[in-house]
Coordinates of C-alpha atoms in Angstrom, one line a residue:
X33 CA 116.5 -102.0 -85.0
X34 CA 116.9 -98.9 -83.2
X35 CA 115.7 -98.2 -79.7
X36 CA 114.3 -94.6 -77.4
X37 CA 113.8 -95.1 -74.4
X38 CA 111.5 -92.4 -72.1
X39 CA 113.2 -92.7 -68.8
X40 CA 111.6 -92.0 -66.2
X41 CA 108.0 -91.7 -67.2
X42 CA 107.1 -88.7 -64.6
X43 CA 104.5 -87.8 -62.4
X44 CA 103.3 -91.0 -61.8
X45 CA 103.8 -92.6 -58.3
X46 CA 106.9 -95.3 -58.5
X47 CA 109.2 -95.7 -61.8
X48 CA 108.7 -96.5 -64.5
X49 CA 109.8 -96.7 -68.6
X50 CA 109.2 -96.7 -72.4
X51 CA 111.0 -98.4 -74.7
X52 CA 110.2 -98.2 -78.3
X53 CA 111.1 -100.0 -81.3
X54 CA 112.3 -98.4 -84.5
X55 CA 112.0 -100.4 -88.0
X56 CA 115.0 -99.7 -90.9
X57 CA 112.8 -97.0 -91.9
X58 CA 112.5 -95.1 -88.6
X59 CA 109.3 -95.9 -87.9
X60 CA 107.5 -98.1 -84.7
X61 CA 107.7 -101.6 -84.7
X62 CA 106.7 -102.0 -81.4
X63 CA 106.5 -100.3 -78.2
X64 CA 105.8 -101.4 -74.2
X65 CA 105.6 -100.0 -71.0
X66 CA 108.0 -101.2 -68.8
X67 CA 108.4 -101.8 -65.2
X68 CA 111.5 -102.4 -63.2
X69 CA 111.0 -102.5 -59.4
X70 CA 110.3 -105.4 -57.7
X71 CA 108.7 -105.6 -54.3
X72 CA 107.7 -108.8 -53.0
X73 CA 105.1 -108.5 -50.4
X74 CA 103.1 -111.3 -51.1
X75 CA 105.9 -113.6 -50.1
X76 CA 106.9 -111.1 -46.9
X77 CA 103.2 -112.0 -45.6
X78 CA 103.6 -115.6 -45.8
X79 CA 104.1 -116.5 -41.9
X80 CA 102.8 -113.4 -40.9
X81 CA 99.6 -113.6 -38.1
X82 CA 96.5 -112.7 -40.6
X83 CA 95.7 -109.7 -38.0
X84 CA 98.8 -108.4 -38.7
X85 CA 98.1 -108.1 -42.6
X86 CA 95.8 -104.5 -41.7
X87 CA 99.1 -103.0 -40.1
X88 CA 102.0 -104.4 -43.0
X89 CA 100.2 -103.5 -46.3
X90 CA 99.8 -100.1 -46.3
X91 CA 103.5 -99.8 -46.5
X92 CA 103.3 -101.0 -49.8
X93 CA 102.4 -97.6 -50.6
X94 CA 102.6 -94.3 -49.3
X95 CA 99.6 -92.9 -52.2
X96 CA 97.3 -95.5 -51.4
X97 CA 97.9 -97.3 -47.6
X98 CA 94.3 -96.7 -46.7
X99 CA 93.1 -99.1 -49.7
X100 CA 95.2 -101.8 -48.8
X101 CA 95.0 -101.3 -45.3
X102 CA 90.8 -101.8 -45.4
X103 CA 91.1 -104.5 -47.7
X104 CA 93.2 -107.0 -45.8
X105 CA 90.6 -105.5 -42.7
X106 CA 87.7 -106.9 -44.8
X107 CA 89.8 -110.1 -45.5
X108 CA 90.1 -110.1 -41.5
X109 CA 86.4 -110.1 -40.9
X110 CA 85.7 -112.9 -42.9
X111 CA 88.7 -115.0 -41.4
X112 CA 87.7 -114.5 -38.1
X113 CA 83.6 -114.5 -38.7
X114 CA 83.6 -110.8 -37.2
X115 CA 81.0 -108.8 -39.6
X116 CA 81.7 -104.9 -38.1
X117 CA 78.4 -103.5 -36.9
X118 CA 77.2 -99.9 -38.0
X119 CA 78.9 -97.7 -37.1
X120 CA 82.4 -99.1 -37.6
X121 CA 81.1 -99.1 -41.1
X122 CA 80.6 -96.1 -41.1
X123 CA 84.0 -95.2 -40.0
X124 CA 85.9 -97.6 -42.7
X125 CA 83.2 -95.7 -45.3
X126 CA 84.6 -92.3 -44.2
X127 CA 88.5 -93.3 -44.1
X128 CA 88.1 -95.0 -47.8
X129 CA 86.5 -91.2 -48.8
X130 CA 89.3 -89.6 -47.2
X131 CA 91.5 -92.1 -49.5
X132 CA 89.6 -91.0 -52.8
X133 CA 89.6 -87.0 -51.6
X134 CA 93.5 -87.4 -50.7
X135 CA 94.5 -89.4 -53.8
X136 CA 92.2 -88.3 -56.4
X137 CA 93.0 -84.3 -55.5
X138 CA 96.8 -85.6 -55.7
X139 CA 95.9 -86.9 -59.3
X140 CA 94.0 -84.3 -61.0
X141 CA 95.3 -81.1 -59.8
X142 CA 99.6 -82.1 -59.3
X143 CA 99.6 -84.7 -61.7
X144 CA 97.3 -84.4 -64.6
X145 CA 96.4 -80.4 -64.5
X146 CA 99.6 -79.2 -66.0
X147 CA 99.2 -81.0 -69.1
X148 CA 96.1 -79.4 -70.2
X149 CA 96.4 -76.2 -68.6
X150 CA 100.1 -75.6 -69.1
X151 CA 99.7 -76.8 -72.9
X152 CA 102.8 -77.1 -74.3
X153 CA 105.3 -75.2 -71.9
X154 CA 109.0 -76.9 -71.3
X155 CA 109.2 -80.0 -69.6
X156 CA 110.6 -77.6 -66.8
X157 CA 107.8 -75.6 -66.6
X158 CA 105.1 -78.2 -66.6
X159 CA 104.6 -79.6 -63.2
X160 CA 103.3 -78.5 -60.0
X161 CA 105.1 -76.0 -59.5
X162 CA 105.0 -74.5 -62.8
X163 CA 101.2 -74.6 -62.0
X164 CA 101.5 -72.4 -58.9
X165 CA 103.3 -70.1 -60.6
X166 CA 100.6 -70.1 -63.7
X167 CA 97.4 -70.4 -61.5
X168 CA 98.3 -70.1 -57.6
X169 CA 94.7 -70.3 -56.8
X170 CA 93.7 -73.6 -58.4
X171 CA 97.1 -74.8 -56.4
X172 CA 96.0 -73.3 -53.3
X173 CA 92.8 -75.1 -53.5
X174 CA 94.5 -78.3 -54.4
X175 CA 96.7 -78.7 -51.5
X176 CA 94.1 -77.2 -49.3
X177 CA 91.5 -80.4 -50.4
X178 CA 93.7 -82.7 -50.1
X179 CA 94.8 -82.0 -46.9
X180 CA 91.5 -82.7 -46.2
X181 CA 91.6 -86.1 -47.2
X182 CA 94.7 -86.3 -45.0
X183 CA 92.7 -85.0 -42.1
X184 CA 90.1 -87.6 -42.0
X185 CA 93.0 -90.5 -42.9
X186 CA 95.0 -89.4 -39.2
X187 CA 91.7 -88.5 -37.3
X188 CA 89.8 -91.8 -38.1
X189 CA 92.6 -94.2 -39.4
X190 CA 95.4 -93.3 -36.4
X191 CA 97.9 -91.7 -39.0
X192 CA 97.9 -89.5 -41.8
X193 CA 100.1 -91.7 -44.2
X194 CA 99.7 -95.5 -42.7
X195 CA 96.4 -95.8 -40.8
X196 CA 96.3 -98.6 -38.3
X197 CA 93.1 -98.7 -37.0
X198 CA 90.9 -101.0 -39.3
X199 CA 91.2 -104.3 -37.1
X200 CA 89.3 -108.1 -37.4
X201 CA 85.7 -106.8 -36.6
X202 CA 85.8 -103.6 -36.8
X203 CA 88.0 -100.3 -35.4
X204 CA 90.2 -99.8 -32.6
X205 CA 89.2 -96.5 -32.0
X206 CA 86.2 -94.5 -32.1
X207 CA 85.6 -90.5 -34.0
X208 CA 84.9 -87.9 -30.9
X209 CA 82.0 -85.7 -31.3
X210 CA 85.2 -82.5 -31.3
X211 CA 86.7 -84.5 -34.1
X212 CA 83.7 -85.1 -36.0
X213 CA 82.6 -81.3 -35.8
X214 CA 86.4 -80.1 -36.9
X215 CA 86.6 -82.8 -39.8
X216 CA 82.5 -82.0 -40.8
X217 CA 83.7 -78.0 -41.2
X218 CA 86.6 -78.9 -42.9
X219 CA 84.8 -81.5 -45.3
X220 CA 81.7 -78.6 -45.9
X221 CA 85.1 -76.5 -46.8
X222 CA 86.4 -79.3 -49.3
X223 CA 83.4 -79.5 -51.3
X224 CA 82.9 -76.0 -52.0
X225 CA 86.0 -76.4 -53.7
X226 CA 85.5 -79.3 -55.3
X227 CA 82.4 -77.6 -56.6
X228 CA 84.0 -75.1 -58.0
X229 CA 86.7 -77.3 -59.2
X230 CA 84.5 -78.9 -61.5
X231 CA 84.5 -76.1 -64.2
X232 CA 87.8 -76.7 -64.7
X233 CA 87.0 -80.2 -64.8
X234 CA 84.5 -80.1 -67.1
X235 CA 86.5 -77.5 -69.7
X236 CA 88.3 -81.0 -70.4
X237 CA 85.9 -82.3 -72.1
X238 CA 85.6 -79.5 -75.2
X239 CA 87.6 -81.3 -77.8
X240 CA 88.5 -83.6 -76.0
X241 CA 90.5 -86.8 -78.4
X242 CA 88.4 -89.9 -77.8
X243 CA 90.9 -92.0 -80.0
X244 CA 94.4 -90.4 -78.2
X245 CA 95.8 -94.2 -76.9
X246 CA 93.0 -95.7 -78.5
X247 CA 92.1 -99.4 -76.9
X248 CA 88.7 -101.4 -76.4
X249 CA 88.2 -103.6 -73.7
X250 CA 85.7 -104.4 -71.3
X251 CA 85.4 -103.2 -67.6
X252 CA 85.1 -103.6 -64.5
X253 CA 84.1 -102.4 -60.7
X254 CA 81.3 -102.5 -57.9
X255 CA 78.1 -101.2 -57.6
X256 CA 75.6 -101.7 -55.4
X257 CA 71.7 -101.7 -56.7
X258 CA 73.2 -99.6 -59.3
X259 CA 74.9 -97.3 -57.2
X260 CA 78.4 -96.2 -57.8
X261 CA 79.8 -98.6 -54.4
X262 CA 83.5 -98.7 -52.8
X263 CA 83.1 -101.0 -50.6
X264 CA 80.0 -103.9 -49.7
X265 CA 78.7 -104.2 -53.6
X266 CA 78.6 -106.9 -56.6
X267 CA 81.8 -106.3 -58.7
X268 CA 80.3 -106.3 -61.9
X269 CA 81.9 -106.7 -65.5
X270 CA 80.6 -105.2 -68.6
X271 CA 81.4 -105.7 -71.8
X272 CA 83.0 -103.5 -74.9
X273 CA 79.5 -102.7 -75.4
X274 CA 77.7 -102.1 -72.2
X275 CA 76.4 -105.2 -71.8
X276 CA 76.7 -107.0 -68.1
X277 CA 78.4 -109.7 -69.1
X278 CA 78.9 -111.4 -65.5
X279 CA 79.1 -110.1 -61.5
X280 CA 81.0 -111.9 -58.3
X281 CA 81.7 -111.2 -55.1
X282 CA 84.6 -112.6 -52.7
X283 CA 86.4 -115.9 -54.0
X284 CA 84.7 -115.6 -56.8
X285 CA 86.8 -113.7 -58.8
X286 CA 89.0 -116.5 -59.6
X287 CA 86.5 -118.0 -61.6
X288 CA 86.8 -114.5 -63.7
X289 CA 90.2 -113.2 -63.4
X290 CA 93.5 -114.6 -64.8
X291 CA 97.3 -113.5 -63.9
X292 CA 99.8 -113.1 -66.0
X293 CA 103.3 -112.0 -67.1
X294 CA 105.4 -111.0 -69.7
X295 CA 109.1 -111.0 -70.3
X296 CA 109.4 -106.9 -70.6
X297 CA 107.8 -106.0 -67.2
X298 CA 107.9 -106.7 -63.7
X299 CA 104.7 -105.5 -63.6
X300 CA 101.6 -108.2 -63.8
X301 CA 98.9 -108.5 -66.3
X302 CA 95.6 -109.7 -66.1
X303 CA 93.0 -110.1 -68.5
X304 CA 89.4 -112.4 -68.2
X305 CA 88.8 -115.9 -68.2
X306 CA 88.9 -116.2 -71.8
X307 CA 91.7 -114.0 -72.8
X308 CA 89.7 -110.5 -73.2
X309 CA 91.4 -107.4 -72.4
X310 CA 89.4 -104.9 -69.3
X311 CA 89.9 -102.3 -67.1
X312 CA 89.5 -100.7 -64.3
X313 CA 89.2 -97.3 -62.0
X314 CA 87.1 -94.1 -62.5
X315 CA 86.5 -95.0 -65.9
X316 CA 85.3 -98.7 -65.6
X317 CA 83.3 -97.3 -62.9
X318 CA 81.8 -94.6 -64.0
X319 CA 80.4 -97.1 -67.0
X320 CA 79.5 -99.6 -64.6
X321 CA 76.9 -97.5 -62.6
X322 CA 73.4 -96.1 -62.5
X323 CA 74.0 -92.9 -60.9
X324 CA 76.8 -91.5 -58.2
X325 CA 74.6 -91.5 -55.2
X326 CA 75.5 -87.8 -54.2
X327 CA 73.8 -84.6 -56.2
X328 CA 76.3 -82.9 -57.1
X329 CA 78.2 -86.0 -58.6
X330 CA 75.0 -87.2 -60.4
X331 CA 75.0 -83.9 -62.0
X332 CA 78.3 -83.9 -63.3
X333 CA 77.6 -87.6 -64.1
X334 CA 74.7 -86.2 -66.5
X335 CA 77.2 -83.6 -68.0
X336 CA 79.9 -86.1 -68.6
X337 CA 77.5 -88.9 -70.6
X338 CA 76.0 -86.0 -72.5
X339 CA 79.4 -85.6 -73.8
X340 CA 80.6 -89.0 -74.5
X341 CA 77.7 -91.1 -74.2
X342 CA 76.9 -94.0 -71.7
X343 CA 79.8 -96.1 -71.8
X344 CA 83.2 -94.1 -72.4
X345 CA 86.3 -96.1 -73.9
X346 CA 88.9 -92.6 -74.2
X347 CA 91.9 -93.4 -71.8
X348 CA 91.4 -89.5 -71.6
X349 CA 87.9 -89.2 -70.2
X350 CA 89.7 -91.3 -66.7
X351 CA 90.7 -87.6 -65.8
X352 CA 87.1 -86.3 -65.6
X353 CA 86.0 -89.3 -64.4
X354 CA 88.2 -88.9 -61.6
X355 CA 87.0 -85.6 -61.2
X356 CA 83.7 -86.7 -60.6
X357 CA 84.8 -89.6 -58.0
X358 CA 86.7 -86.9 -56.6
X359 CA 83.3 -84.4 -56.1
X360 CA 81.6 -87.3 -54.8
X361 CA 83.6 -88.2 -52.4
X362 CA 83.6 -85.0 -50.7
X363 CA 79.6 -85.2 -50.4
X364 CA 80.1 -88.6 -49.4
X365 CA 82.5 -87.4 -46.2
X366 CA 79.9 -84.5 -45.6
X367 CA 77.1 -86.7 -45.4
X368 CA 78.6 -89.4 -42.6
X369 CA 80.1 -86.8 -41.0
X370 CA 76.8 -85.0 -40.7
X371 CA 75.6 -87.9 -38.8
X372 CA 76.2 -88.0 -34.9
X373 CA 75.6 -91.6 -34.9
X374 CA 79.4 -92.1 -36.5
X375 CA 80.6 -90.9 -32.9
X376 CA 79.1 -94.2 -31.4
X377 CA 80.5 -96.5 -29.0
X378 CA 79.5 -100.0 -30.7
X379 CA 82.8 -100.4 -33.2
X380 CA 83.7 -103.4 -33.1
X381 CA 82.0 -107.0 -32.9
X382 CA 84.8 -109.2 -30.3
X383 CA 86.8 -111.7 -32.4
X384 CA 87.3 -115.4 -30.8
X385 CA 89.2 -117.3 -33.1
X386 CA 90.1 -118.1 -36.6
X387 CA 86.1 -118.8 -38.3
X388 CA 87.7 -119.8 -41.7
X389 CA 90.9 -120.5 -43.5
X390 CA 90.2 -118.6 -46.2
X391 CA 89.1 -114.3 -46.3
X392 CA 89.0 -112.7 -49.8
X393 CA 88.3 -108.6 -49.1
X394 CA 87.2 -106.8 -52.4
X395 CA 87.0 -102.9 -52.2
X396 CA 87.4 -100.0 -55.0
X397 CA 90.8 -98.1 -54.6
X398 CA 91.5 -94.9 -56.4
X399 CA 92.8 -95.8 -59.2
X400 CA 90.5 -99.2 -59.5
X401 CA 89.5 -102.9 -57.8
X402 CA 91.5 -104.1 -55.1
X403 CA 91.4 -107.9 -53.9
X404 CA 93.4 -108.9 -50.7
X405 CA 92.9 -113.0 -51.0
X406 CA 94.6 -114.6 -47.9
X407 CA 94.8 -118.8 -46.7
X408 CA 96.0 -118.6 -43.2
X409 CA 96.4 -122.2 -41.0
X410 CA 94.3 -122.9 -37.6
X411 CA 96.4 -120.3 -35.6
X412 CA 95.7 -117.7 -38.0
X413 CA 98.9 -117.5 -39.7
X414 CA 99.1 -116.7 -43.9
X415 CA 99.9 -119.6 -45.8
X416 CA 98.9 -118.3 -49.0
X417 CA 98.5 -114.6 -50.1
X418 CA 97.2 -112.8 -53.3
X419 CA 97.1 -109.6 -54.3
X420 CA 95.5 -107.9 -57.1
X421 CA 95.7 -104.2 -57.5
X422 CA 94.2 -102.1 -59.9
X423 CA 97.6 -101.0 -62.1
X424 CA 98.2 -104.7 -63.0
X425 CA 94.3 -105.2 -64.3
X426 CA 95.0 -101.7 -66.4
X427 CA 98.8 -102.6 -67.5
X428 CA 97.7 -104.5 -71.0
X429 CA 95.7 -101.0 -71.6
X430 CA 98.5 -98.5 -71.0
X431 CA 101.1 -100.6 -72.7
X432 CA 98.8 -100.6 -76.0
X433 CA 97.8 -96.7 -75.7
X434 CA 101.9 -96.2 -75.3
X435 CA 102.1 -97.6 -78.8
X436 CA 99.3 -96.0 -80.3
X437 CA 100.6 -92.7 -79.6
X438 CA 104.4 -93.8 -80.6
X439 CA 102.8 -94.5 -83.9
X440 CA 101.6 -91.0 -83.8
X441 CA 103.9 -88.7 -82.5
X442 CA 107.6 -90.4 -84.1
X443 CA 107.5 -89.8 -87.6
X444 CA 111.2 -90.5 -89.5
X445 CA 112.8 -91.9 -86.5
X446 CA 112.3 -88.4 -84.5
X447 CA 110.9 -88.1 -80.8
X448 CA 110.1 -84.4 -79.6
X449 CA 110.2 -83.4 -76.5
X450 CA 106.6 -82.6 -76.9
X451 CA 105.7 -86.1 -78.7
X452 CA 107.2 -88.4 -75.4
X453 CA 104.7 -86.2 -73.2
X454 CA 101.9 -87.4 -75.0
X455 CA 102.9 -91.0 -74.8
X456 CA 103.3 -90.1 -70.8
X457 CA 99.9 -88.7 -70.9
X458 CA 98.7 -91.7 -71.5
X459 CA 99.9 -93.9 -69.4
X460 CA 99.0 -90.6 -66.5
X461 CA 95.4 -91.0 -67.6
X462 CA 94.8 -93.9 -65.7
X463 CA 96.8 -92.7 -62.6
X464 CA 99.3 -96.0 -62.0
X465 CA 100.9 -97.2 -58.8
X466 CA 103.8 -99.0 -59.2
X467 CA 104.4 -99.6 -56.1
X468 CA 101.2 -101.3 -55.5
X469 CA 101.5 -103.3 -58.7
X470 CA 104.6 -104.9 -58.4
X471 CA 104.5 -108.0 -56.5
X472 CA 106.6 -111.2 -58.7
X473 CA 104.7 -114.4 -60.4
X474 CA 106.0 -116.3 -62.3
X475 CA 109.8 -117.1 -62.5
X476 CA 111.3 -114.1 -60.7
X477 CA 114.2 -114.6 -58.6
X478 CA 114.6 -113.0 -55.2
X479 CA 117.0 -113.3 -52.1
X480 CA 115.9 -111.8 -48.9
X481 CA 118.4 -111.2 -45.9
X482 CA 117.7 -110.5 -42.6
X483 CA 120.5 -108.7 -40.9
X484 CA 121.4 -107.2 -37.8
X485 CA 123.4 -104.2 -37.1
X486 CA 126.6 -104.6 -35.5
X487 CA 129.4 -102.3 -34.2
X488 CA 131.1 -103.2 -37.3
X489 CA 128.4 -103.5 -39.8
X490 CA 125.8 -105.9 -40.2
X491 CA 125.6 -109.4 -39.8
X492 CA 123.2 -111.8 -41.9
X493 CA 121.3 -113.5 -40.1
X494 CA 119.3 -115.9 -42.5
X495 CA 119.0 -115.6 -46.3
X496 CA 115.9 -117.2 -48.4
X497 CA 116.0 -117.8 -52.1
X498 CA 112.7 -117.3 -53.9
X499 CA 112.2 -118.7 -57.3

């Protein structure tokens, strides 16, 4: 057999590969999406004072720190038996829209934009920068939006990149009535051009290939009453069809949710109790719930299902989809920030002591379903840690869309230039975090040092073996 290999798969956050099988006959045998990096925080947490799991885990990523950050938060609360009152909800609501502005403007404009409205210009001319040059304006706007999502990440979270703020109970600090009216004029700013973003959006969806990395599966997401939710709902599973198939909340997703690994990737797999395939993010969403919650979103939300129906299995519809996240977020940061009451005093409820061993936080990140699951001892410390990001529940999708578009694009044993950007478009569609994804089960050796600089070098200081 002969093997290509796509290396790096680009603008995607982290690194990644393809690796495709040819038969005698020059045509694919079999093809996977592979994953090399390894980070291991779920055995750097072990040990760690549960409080402590708010501050480390948004350095797993630099895309997506917010996500991880108010998930072990909510994981927090439930340890320590410290529900936040109003208004530091209202707060953790605003800094997990400035998460989906920030991330979901990175996505659509940097990452997806120049593949549809670059077409098929060289693979040196189709990127962000090649957009600016080709429409400067729809770059402008980009970085302009999602330095708005920045904004509210540094004002509300402590820092633009790793927000620190989300504590046990609460926040740490509270939004000043001058922040609030900068970030208000500034999010009123945003979704004027989100607005107007959304005919470019919505161009997308005019011929649009429903069958490009063609997979079925079910899905999965929150809502709340039938509300598009990020945080505070039911997660809710539906099946191929539509159909609610079951809903949980907390530790319950164990009961719905199996790990697993294969032999090509570093990168986990999950699938449901029972084997079946399902996905998450904007797409799994976006099936899962009534409405949006905001106008402007519902609107587009109308626009959307008129064009592919009520539940949407295209890998390619997750950029729209995203889109439409992306508008409602904005209206979502408008409307809290439009309320005074988010300056309020009353943040945090006091934390006394560890209230339970166990604290399983469940929000919706960017790109899909987030679960921070940790077991700490009496003095608060983790004994056990679990964490299941959304790139690992959408890995069995990509990894069959990459074949389905090998299948299409090498004919005789020949890749193009133009055919191994389609297969990357595929595994773009749903937006992947590496970085977030890998953490190692399974049998995955690891050796961790800690050292200490010296006048002459460094000097180790303790080595564990992980098996």
């Amino acid at each position: 057999m002969t093997q290509l290999t796509i290396s790096p798969v680009t603008r995607i956050e982290g690194h990644a590969q393809v690796r495709i099988e040819l038969d005698d006959a020059g045509e694919v045998a079999g093809a996977h999406f592979n994953v090399v990096e390894l980070r291991g925080f779920e055995k750097f947490l072990l040990g760690a004072a549960v409080e402590e799991a708010p501050r480390i885990t948004p350095r797993i990523c630099g895309i997506c720190p917010t996500s991880h950050h108010l998930a072990a938060a909510a994981a927090c609360d439930q340890i320590f038996g410290a529900a936040p009152p109003q208004t530091g909800k209202q707060l953790r609501d605003l800094l997990l829209a400035g998460q989906f502005i920030h991330s979901h403007a990175l996505h659509f404009f940097m990452l997806a934009a120049p593949d549809f409205l670059l077409g098929d210009a060289p693979a040196a001319e189709r990127n962000v920068l090649g957009l600016a040059r080709h429409s400067p304006e729809i770059a402008k706007k980009a970085i302009e939006v999602r330095k708005l999502g920045q904004r509210i990440t540094e004002a509300v979270g402590g820092k633009p990149i790793h927000p620190s703020n989300a504590i046990p109970g609460g926040m740490s600090m509270p939004l000043s009535e001058e922040r609030r009216q900068t970030l208000l004029t500034s999010a009123q700013d945003g979704l004027a051009i989100a607005r107007e973003g959304w005919e470019t959006a919505r161009s997308l969806m005019d011929g649009l290939d429903t069958s490009f990395g063609a997979v079925e599966t079910s899905f999965m997401g929150m809502a709340q009453n039938g509300v598009h939710a990020l945080s505070g709902g039911e997660v809710k599973i539906l099946g191929p069809d539509g159909r609610e198939t079951a809903s949980f909340t907390g530790a319950g997703y164990l009961n719905h949710i199996e790990e697993y690994s294969q032999d090509w990737s570093y990168l986990k797999f999950c699938r449901l109790a029972g084997g079946n395939a399902y996905r998450v993010g904007p797409l799994a969403r976006l099936n899962i719930a009534e409405s949006m919650g905001t106008p402007e979103a519902d609107a587009a939300l109308a626009e959307y299902r008129g064009a592919f129906g009520r539940v949407v299995q295209a890998p390619l519809a997750y950029n729209i989809a995203r889109y439409i996240e992306f508008l409602s977020a904005c209206e979502r940061a408008v409307a809290l920030l439009e309320d005074p009451g988010i300056t309020g005093a009353d943040i945090r409820t006091p934390v006394e002591g560890v209230a339970a061993n166990r604290g399983v936080g469940i929000i919706e990140a960017p790109r899909g379903t987030l679960i921070h699951d940790y077991t700490v001892d009496g003095d608060g410390m983790i004994e056990k840690c679990n964490l299941i990001v959304a790139t690992c529940q959408n890995n069995y999708a990509m990894d069959r869309g990459v074949e389905d578009v090998a299948r299409k694009v090498i004919k005789g044993g020949e890749l193009t230039e133009e055919g191994s950007n389609k297969i990357e478009m595929v595994i773009r569609a749903y937006d992947p975090c590496i970085s977030c994804a890998t953490h190692a089960i399974g049998r995955m050796p690891m050796r961790i040092e800690v050292v200490r600089r010296t006048g002459n070098g460094c000097e180790v200081l303790d080595v564990t073996e992980v098996n």
